[in-house]
JSON list of C-alpha atoms in Angstrom, two decimals:
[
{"chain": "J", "resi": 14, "resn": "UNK", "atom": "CA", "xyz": [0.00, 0.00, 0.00]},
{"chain": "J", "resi": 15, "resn": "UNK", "atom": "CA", "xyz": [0.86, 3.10, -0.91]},
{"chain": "J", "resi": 16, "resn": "UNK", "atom": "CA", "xyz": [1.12, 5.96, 1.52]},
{"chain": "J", "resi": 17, "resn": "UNK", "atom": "CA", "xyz": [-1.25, 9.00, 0.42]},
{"chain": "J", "resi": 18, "resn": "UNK", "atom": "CA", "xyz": [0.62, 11.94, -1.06]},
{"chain": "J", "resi": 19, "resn": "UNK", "atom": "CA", "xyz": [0.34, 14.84, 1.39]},
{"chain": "J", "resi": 20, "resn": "UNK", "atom": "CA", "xyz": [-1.49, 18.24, -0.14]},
{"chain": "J", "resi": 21, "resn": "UNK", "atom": "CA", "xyz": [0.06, 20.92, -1.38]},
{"chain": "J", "resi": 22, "resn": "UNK", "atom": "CA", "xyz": [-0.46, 24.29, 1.02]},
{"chain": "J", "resi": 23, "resn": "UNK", "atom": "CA", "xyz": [-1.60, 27.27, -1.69]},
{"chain": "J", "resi": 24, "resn": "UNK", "atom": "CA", "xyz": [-1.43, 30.32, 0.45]},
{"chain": "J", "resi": 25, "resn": "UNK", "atom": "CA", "xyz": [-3.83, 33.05, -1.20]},
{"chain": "J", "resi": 26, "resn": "UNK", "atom": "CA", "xyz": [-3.20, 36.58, 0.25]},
{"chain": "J", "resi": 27, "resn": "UNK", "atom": "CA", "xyz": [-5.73, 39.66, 0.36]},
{"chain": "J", "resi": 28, "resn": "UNK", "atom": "CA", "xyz": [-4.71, 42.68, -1.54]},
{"chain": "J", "resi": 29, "resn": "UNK", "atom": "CA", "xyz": [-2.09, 44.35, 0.71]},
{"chain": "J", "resi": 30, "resn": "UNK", "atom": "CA", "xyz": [1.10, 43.60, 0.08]},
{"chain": "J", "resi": 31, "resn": "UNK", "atom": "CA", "xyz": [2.99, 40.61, 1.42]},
{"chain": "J", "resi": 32, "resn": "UNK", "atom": "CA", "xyz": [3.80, 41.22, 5.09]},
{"chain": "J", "resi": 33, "resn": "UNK", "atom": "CA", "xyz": [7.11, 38.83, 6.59]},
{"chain": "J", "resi": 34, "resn": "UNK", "atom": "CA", "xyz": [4.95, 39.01, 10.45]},
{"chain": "J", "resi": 35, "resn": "UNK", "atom": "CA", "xyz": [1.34, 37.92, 8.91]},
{"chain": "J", "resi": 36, "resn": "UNK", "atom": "CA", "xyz": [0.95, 34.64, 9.71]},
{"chain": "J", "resi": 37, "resn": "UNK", "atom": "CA", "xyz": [0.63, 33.64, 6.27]},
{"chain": "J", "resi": 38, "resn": "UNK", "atom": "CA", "xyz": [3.97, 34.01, 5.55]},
{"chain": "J", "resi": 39, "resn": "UNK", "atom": "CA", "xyz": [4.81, 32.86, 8.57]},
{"chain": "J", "resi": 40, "resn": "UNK", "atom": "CA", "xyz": [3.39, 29.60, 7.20]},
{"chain": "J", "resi": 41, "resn": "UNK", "atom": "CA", "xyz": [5.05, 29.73, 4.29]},
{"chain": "J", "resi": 42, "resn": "UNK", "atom": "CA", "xyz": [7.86, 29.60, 5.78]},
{"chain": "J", "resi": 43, "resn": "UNK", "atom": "CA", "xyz": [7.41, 26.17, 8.00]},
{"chain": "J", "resi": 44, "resn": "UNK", "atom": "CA", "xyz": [5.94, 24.65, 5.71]},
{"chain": "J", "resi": 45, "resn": "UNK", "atom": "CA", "xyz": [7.60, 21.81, 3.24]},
{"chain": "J", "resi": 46, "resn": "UNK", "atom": "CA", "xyz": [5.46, 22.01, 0.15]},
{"chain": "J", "resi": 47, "resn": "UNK", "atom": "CA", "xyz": [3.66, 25.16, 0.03]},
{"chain": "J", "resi": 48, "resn": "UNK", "atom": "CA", "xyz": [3.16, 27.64, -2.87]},
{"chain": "J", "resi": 49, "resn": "UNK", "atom": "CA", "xyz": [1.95, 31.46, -2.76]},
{"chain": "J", "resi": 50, "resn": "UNK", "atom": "CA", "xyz": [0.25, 32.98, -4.69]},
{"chain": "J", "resi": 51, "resn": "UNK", "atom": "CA", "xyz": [2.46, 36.24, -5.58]},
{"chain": "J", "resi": 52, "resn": "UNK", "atom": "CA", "xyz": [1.45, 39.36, -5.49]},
{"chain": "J", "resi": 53, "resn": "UNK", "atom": "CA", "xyz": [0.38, 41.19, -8.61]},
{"chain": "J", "resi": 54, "resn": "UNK", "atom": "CA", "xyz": [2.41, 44.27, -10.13]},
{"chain": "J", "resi": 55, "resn": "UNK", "atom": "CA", "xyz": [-0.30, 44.90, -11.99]},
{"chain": "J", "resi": 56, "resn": "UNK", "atom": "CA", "xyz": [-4.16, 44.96, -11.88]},
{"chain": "J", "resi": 57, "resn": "UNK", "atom": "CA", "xyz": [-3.92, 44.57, -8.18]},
{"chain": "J", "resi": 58, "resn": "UNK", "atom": "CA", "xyz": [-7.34, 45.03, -7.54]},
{"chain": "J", "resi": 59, "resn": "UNK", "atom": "CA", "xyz": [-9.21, 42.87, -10.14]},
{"chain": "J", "resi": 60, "resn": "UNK", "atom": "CA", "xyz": [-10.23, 40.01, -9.73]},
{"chain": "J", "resi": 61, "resn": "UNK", "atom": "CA", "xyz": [-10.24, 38.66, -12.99]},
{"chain": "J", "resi": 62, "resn": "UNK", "atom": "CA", "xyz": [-6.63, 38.90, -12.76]},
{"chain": "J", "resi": 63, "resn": "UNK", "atom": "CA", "xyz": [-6.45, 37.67, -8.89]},
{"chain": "J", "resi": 64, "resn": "UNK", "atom": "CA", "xyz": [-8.78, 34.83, -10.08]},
{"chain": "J", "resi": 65, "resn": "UNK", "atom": "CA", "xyz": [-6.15, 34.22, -13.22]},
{"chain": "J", "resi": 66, "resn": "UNK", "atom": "CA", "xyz": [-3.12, 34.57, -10.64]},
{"chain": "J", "resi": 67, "resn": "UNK", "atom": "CA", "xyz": [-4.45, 31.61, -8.26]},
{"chain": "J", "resi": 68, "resn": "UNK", "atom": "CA", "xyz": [-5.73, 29.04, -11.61]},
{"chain": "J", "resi": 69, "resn": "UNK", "atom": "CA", "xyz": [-1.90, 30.09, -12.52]},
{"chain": "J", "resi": 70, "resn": "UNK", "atom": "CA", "xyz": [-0.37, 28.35, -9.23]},
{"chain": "J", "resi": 71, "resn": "UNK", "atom": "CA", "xyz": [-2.96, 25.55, -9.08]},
{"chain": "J", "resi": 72, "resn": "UNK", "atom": "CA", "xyz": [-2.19, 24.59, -12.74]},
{"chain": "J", "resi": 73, "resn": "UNK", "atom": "CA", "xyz": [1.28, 23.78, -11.63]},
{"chain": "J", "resi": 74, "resn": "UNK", "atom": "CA", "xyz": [0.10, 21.25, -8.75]},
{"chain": "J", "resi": 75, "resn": "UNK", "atom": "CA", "xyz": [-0.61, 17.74, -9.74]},
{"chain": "J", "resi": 76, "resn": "UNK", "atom": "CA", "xyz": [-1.66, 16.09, -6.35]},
{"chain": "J", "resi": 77, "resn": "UNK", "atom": "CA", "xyz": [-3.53, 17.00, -3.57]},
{"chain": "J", "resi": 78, "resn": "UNK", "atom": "CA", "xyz": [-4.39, 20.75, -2.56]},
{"chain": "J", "resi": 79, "resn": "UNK", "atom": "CA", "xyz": [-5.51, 22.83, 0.70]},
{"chain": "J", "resi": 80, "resn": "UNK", "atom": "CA", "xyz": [-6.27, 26.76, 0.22]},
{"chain": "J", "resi": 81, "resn": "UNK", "atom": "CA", "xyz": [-5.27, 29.00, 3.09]},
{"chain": "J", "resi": 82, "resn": "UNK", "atom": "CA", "xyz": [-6.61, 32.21, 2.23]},
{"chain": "J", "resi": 83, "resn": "UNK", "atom": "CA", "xyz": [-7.01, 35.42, 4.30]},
{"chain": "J", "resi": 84, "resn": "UNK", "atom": "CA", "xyz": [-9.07, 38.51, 3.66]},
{"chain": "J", "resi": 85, "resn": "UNK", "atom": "CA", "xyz": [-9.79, 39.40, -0.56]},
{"chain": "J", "resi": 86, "resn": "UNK", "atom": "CA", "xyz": [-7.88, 36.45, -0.62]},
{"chain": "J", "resi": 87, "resn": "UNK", "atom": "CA", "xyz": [-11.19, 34.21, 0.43]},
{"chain": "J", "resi": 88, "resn": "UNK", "atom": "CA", "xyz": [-13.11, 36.17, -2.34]},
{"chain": "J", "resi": 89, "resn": "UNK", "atom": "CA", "xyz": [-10.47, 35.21, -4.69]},
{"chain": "J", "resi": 90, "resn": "UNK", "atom": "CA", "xyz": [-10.81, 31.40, -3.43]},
{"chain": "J", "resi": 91, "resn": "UNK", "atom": "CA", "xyz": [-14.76, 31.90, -3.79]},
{"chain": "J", "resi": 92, "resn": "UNK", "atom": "CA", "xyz": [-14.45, 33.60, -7.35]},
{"chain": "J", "resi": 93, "resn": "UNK", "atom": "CA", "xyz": [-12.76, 30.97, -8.67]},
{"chain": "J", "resi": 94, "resn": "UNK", "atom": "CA", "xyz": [-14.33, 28.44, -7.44]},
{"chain": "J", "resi": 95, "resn": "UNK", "atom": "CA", "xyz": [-17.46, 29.16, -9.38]},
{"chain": "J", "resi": 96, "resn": "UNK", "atom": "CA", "xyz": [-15.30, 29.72, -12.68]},
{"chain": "J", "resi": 97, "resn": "UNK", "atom": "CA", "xyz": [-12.87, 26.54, -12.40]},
{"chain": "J", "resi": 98, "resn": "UNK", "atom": "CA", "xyz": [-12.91, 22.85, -11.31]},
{"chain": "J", "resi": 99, "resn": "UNK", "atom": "CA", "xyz": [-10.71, 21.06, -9.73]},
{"chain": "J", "resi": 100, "resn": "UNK", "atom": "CA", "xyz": [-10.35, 19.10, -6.56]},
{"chain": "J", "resi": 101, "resn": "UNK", "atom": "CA", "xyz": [-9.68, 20.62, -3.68]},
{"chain": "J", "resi": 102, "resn": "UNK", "atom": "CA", "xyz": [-9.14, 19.24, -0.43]},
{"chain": "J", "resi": 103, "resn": "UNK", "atom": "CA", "xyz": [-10.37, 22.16, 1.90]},
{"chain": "J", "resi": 104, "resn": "UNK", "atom": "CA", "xyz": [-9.65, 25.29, 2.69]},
{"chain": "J", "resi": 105, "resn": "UNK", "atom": "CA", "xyz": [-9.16, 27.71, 5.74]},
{"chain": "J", "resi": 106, "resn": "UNK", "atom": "CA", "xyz": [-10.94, 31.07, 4.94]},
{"chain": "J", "resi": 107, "resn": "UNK", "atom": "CA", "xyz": [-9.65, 32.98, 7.32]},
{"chain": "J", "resi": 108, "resn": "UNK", "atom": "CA", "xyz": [-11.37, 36.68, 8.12]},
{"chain": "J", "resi": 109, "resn": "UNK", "atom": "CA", "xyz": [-13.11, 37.52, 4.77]},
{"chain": "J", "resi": 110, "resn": "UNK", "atom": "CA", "xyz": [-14.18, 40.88, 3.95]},
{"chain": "J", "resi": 111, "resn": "UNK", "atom": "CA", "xyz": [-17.97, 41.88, 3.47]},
{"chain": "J", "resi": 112, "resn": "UNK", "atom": "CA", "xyz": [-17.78, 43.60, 0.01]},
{"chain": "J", "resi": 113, "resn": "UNK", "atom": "CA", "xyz": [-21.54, 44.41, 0.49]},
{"chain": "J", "resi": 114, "resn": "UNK", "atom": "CA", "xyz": [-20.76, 46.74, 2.70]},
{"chain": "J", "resi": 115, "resn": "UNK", "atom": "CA", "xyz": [-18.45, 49.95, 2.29]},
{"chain": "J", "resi": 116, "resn": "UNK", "atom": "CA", "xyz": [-14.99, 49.66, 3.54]},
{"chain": "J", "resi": 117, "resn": "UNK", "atom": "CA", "xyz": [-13.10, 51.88, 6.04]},
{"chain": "J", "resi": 118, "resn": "UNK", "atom": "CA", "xyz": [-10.89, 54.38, 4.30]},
{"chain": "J", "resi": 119, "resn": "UNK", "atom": "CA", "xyz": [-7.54, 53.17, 2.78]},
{"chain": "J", "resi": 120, "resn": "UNK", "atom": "CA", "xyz": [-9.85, 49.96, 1.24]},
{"chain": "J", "resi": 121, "resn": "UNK", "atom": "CA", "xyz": [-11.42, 50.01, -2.01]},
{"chain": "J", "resi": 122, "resn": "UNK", "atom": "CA", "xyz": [-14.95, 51.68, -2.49]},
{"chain": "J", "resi": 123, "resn": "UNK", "atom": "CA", "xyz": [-17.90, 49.44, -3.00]},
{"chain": "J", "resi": 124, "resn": "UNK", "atom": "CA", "xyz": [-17.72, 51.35, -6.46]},
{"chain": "J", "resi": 125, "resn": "UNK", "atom": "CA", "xyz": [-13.94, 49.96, -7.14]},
{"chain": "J", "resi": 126, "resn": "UNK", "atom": "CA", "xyz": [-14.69, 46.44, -6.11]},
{"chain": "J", "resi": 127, "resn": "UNK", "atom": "CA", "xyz": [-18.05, 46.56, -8.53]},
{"chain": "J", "resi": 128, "resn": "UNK", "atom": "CA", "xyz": [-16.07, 47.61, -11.39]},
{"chain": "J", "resi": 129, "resn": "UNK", "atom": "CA", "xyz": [-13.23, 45.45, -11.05]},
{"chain": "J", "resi": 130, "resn": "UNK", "atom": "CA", "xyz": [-15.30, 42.11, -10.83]},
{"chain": "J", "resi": 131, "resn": "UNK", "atom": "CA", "xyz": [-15.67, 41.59, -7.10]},
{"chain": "J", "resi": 132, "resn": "UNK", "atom": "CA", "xyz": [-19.50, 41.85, -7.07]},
{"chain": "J", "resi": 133, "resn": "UNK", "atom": "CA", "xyz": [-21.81, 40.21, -6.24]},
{"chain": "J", "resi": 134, "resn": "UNK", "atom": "CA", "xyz": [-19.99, 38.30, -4.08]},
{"chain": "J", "resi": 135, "resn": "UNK", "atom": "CA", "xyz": [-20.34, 34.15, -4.58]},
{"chain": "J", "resi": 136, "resn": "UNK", "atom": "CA", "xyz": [-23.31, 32.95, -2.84]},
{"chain": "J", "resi": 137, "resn": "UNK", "atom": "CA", "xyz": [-23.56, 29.28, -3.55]},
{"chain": "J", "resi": 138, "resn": "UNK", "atom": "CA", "xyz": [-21.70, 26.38, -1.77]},
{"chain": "J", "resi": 139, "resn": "UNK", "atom": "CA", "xyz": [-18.19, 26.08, -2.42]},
{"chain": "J", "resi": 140, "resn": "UNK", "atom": "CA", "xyz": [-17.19, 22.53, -4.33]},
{"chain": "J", "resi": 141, "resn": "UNK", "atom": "CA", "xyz": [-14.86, 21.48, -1.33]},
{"chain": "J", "resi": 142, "resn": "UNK", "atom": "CA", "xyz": [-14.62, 21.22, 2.12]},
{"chain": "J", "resi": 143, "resn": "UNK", "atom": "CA", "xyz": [-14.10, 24.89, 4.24]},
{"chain": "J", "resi": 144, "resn": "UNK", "atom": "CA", "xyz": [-14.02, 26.82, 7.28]},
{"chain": "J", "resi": 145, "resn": "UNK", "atom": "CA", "xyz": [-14.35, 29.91, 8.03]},
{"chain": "J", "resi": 146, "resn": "UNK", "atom": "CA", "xyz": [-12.09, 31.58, 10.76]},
{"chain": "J", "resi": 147, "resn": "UNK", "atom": "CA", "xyz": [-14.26, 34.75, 11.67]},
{"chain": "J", "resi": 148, "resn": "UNK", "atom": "CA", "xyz": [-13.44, 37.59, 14.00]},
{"chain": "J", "resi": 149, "resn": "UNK", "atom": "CA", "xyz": [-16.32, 39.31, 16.24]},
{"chain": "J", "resi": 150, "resn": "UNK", "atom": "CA", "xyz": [-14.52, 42.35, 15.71]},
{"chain": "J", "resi": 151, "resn": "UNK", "atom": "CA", "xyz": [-13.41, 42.52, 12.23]},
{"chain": "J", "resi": 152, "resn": "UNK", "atom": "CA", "xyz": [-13.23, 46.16, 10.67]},
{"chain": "J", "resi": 153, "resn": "UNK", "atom": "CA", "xyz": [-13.84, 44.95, 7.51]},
{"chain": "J", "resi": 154, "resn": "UNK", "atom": "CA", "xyz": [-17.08, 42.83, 7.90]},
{"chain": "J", "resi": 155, "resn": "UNK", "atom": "CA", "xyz": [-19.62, 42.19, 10.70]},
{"chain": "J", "resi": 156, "resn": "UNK", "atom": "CA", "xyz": [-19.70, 38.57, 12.34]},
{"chain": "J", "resi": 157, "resn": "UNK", "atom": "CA", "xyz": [-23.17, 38.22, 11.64]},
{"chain": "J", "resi": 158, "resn": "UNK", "atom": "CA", "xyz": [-22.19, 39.01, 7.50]},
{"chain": "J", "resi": 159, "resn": "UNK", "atom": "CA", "xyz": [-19.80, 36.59, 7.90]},
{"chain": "J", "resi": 160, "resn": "UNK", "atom": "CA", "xyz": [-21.42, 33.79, 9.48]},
{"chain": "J", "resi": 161, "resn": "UNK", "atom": "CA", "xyz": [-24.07, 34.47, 6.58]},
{"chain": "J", "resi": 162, "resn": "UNK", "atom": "CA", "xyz": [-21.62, 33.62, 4.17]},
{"chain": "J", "resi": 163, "resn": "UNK", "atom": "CA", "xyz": [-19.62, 30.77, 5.73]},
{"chain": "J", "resi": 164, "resn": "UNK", "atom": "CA", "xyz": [-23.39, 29.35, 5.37]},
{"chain": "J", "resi": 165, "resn": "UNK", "atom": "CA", "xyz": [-24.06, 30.10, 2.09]},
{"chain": "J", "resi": 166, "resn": "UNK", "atom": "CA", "xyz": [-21.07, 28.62, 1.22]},
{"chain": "J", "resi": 167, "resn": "UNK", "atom": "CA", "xyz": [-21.66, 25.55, 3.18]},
{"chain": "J", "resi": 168, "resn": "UNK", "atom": "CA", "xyz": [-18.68, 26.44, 5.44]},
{"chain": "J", "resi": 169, "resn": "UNK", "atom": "CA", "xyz": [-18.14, 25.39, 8.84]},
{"chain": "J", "resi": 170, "resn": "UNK", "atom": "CA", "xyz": [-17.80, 28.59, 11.30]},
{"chain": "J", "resi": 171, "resn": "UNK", "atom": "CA", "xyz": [-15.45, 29.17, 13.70]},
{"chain": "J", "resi": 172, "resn": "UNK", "atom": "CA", "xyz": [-15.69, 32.18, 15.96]},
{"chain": "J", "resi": 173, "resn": "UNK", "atom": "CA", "xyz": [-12.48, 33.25, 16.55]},
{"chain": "J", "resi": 174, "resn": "UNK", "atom": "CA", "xyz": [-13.82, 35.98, 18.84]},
{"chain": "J", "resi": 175, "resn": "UNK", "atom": "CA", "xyz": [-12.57, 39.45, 18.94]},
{"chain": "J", "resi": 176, "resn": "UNK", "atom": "CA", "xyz": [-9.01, 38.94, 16.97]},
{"chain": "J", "resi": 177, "resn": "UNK", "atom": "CA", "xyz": [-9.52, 42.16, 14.54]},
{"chain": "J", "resi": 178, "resn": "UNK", "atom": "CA", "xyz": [-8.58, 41.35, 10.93]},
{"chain": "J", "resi": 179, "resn": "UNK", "atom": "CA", "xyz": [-6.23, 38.57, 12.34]},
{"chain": "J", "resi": 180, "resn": "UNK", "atom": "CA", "xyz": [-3.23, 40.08, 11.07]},
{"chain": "J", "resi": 181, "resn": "UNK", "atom": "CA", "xyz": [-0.15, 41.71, 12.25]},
{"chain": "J", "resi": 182, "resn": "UNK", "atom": "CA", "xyz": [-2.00, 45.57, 12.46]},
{"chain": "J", "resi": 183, "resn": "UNK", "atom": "CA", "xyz": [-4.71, 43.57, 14.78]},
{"chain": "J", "resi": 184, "resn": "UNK", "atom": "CA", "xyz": [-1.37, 42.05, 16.59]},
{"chain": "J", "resi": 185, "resn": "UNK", "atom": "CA", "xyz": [-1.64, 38.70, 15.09]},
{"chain": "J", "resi": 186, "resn": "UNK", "atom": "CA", "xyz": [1.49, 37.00, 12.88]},
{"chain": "J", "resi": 187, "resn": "UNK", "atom": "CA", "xyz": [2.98, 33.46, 13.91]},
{"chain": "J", "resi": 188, "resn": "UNK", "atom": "CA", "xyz": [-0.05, 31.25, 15.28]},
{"chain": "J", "resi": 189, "resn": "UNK", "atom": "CA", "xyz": [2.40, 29.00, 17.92]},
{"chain": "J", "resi": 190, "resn": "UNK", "atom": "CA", "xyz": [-0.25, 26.32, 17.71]},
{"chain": "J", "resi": 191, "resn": "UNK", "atom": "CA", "xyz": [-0.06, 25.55, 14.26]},
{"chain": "J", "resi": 192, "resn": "UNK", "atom": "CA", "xyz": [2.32, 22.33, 13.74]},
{"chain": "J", "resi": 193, "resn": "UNK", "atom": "CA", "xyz": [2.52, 21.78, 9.97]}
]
């Protein structure tokens, strides 16, 4: 018998720029076969071309995958999802934005996200197993927002309670629990 091939870990950022103290490239890091999804020079905030940028990586991997996506970056997971197949063996949405909802300053407008392909935002259940990591305290979208679309997307929810936007602003980078 063979043993099973372990997954590949694609890490799929938001929109900032690629932090060394976020915890996703703190992952990176640690982990053995792991690919990120770099970020874009161009066209930053479409999603066409974030969508294109993730199929890009994935296309590459032959065995097994798990998404680890944070922020946009669960919107870009979602997005493509509805346009592409392929199997998937979960994925950790960590802290997703509500794009229904306008941003605080320094984020895109509703306006922005609408004309660069963000809206409306993925409503039916993703192809693969997920959780959602979800902050009560999120600046960027309202637990209850949230929990409505972990279950539209047939997520499970966990509640990380009040943790921000789980990143290194909200004082979150290397999660000392995580042994990958």
């Amino acid at each position: 018998m063979h043993p099973a091939t372990p997954p590949t870990v694609v890490i799929v950022p938001g929109l900032r720029d690629h932090v060394p103290e976020h915890w996703q490239t703190i992952l990176a890091n640690k982990t053995a076969d792991v690919r990120v999804i770099p970020p874009l020079t161009n066209d930053r905030i479409s999603c066409g071309a974030q969508v294109a940028a993730l199929e890009g990586v994935l296309s590459d991997i032959s065995g097994p995958v798990v998404l680890v996506a944070h922020s946009a970056g669960v919107m870009t997971t979602v997005h493509w999802a509805q346009r592409h197949r392929r199997p998937v063996k979960g994925a950790l949405l960590a802290t997703p934005p509500d794009f229904d909802t306008p941003m605080p300053e320094g984020y895109p407008t509703l306006e922005a996200l609408s004309e660069n392909g963000w809206m409306p935002v993925p409503r039916t259940p993703l192809p693969f197993p997920s959780i959602v990591a979800a902050s009560t305290n999120d600046p960027l979208a309202d637990f209850d927002r949230v929990t409505d679309l972990a279950r539209t997307w047939g997520s499970r929810l966990e509640n990380l309670g009040p943790v921000g936007h789980l990143n290194p602003a909200s004082g979150y980078g290397e999660w000392p629990q995580l042994d990958v």
